Coordinates of N, CA and C in Angstrom, one line a residue:
X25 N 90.2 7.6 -39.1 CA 89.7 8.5 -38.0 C 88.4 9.2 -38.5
X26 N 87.6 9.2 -37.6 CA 86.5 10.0 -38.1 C 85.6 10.7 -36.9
X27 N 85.1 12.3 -37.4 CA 84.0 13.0 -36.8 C 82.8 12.7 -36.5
X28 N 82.6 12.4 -35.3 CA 81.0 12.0 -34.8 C 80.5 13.1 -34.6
X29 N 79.3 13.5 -34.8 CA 78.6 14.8 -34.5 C 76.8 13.9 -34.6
X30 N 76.6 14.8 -34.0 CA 74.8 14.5 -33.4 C 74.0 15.9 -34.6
X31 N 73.2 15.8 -35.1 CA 72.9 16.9 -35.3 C 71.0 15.9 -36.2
X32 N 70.1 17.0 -35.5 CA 68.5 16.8 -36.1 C 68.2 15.0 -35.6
X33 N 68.3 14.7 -34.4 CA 68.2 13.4 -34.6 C 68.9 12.2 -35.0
X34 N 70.3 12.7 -36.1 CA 71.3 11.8 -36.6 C 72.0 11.9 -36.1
X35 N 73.4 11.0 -36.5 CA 74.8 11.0 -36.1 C 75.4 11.1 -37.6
X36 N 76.1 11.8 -37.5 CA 76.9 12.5 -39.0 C 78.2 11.9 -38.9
X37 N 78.6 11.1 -39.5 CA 80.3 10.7 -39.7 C 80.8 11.2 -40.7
X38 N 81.9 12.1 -40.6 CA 82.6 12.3 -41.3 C 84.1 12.2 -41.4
X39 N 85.1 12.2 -42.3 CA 86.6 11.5 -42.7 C 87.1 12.7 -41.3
X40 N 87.9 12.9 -40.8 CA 88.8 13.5 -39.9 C 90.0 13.8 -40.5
X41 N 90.7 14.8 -40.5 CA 92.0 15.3 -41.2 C 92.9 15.4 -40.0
X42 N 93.9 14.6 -40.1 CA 95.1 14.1 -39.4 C 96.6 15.5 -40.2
X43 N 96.7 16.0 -39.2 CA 97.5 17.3 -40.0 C 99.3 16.9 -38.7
X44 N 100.2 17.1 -39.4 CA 101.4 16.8 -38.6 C 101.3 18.3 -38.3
X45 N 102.2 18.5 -37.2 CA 102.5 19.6 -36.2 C 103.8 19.6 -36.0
X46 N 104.7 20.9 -36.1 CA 105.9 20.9 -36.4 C 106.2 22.1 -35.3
X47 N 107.1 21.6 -34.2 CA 107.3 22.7 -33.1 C 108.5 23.5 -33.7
X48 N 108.7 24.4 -33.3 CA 110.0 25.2 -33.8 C 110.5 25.8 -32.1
X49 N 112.0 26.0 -32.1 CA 112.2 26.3 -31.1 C 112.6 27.9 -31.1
X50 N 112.9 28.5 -29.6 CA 112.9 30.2 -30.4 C 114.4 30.1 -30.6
X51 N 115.5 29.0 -30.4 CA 116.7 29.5 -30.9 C 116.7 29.0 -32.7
X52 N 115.6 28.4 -33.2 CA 114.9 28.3 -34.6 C 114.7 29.7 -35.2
X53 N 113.6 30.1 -34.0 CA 113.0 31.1 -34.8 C 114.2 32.3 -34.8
X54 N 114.9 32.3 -34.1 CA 116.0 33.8 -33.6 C 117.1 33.3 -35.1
X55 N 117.4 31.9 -35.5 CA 117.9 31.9 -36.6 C 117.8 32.2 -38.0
X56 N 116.3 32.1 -38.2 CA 115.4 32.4 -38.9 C 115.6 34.3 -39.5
X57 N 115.5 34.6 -38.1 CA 115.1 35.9 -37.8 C 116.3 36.3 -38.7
X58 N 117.4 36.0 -38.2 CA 119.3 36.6 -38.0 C 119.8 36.6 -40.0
X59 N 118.9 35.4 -40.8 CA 119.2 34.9 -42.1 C 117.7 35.6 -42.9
X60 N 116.9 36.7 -42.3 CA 115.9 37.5 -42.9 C 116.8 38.6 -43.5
X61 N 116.6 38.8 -44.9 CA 117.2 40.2 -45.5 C 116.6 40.5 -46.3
X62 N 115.0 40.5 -46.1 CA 113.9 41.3 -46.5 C 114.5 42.8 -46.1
X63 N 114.3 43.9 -47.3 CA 114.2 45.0 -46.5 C 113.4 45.6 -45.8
X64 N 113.6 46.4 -44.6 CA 112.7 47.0 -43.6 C 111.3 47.2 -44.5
X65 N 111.1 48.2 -45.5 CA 110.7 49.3 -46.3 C 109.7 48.0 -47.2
X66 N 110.5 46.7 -47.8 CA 109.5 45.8 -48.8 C 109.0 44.9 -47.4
X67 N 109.4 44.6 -46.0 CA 109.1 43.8 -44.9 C 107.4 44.4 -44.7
X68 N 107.5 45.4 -44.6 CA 106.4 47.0 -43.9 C 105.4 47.1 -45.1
X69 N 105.8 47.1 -46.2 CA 104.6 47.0 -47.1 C 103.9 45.5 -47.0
X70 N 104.6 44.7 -46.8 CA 104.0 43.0 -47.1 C 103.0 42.9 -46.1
X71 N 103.6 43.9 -44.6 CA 102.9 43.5 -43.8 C 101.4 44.4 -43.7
X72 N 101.2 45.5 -44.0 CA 100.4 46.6 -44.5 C 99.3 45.6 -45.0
X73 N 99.8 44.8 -46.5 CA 98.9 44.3 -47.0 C 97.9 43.1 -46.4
X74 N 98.9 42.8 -45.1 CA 97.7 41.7 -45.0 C 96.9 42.5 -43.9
X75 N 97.2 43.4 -43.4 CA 96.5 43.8 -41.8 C 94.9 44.5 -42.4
X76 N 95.8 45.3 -43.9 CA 94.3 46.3 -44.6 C 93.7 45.1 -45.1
X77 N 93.7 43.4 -45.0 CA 92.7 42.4 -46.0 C 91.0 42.9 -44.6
X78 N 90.2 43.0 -45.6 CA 89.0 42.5 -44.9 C 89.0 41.1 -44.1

């Protein structure tokens, strides 16, 4: 597989990345959820840290 693009005149080919996709269902995710025992308090900090990333 590969990326066609136009660019200055050319055509640029490049490799294409072929990525699998994995659906989850919400009775997945509600299982997921039910077998979390993060506590509230270390949950809240982890999440803190990504929201303050630049």
């Amino acid at each position: 597989m590969l990326i066609a693009e136009e660019g200055q005149g050319n055509f640029i080919l490049r490799p294409a990345v072929v990525m699998e996709i994995d659906t989850y269902s919400d009775q997945d995710i509600s299982a997921w959820d039910a077998e979390d025992h993060l506590p509230a308090k270390e949950r809240e900090a982890i999440l803190n840290r990504f929201r303050n990333k630049p």
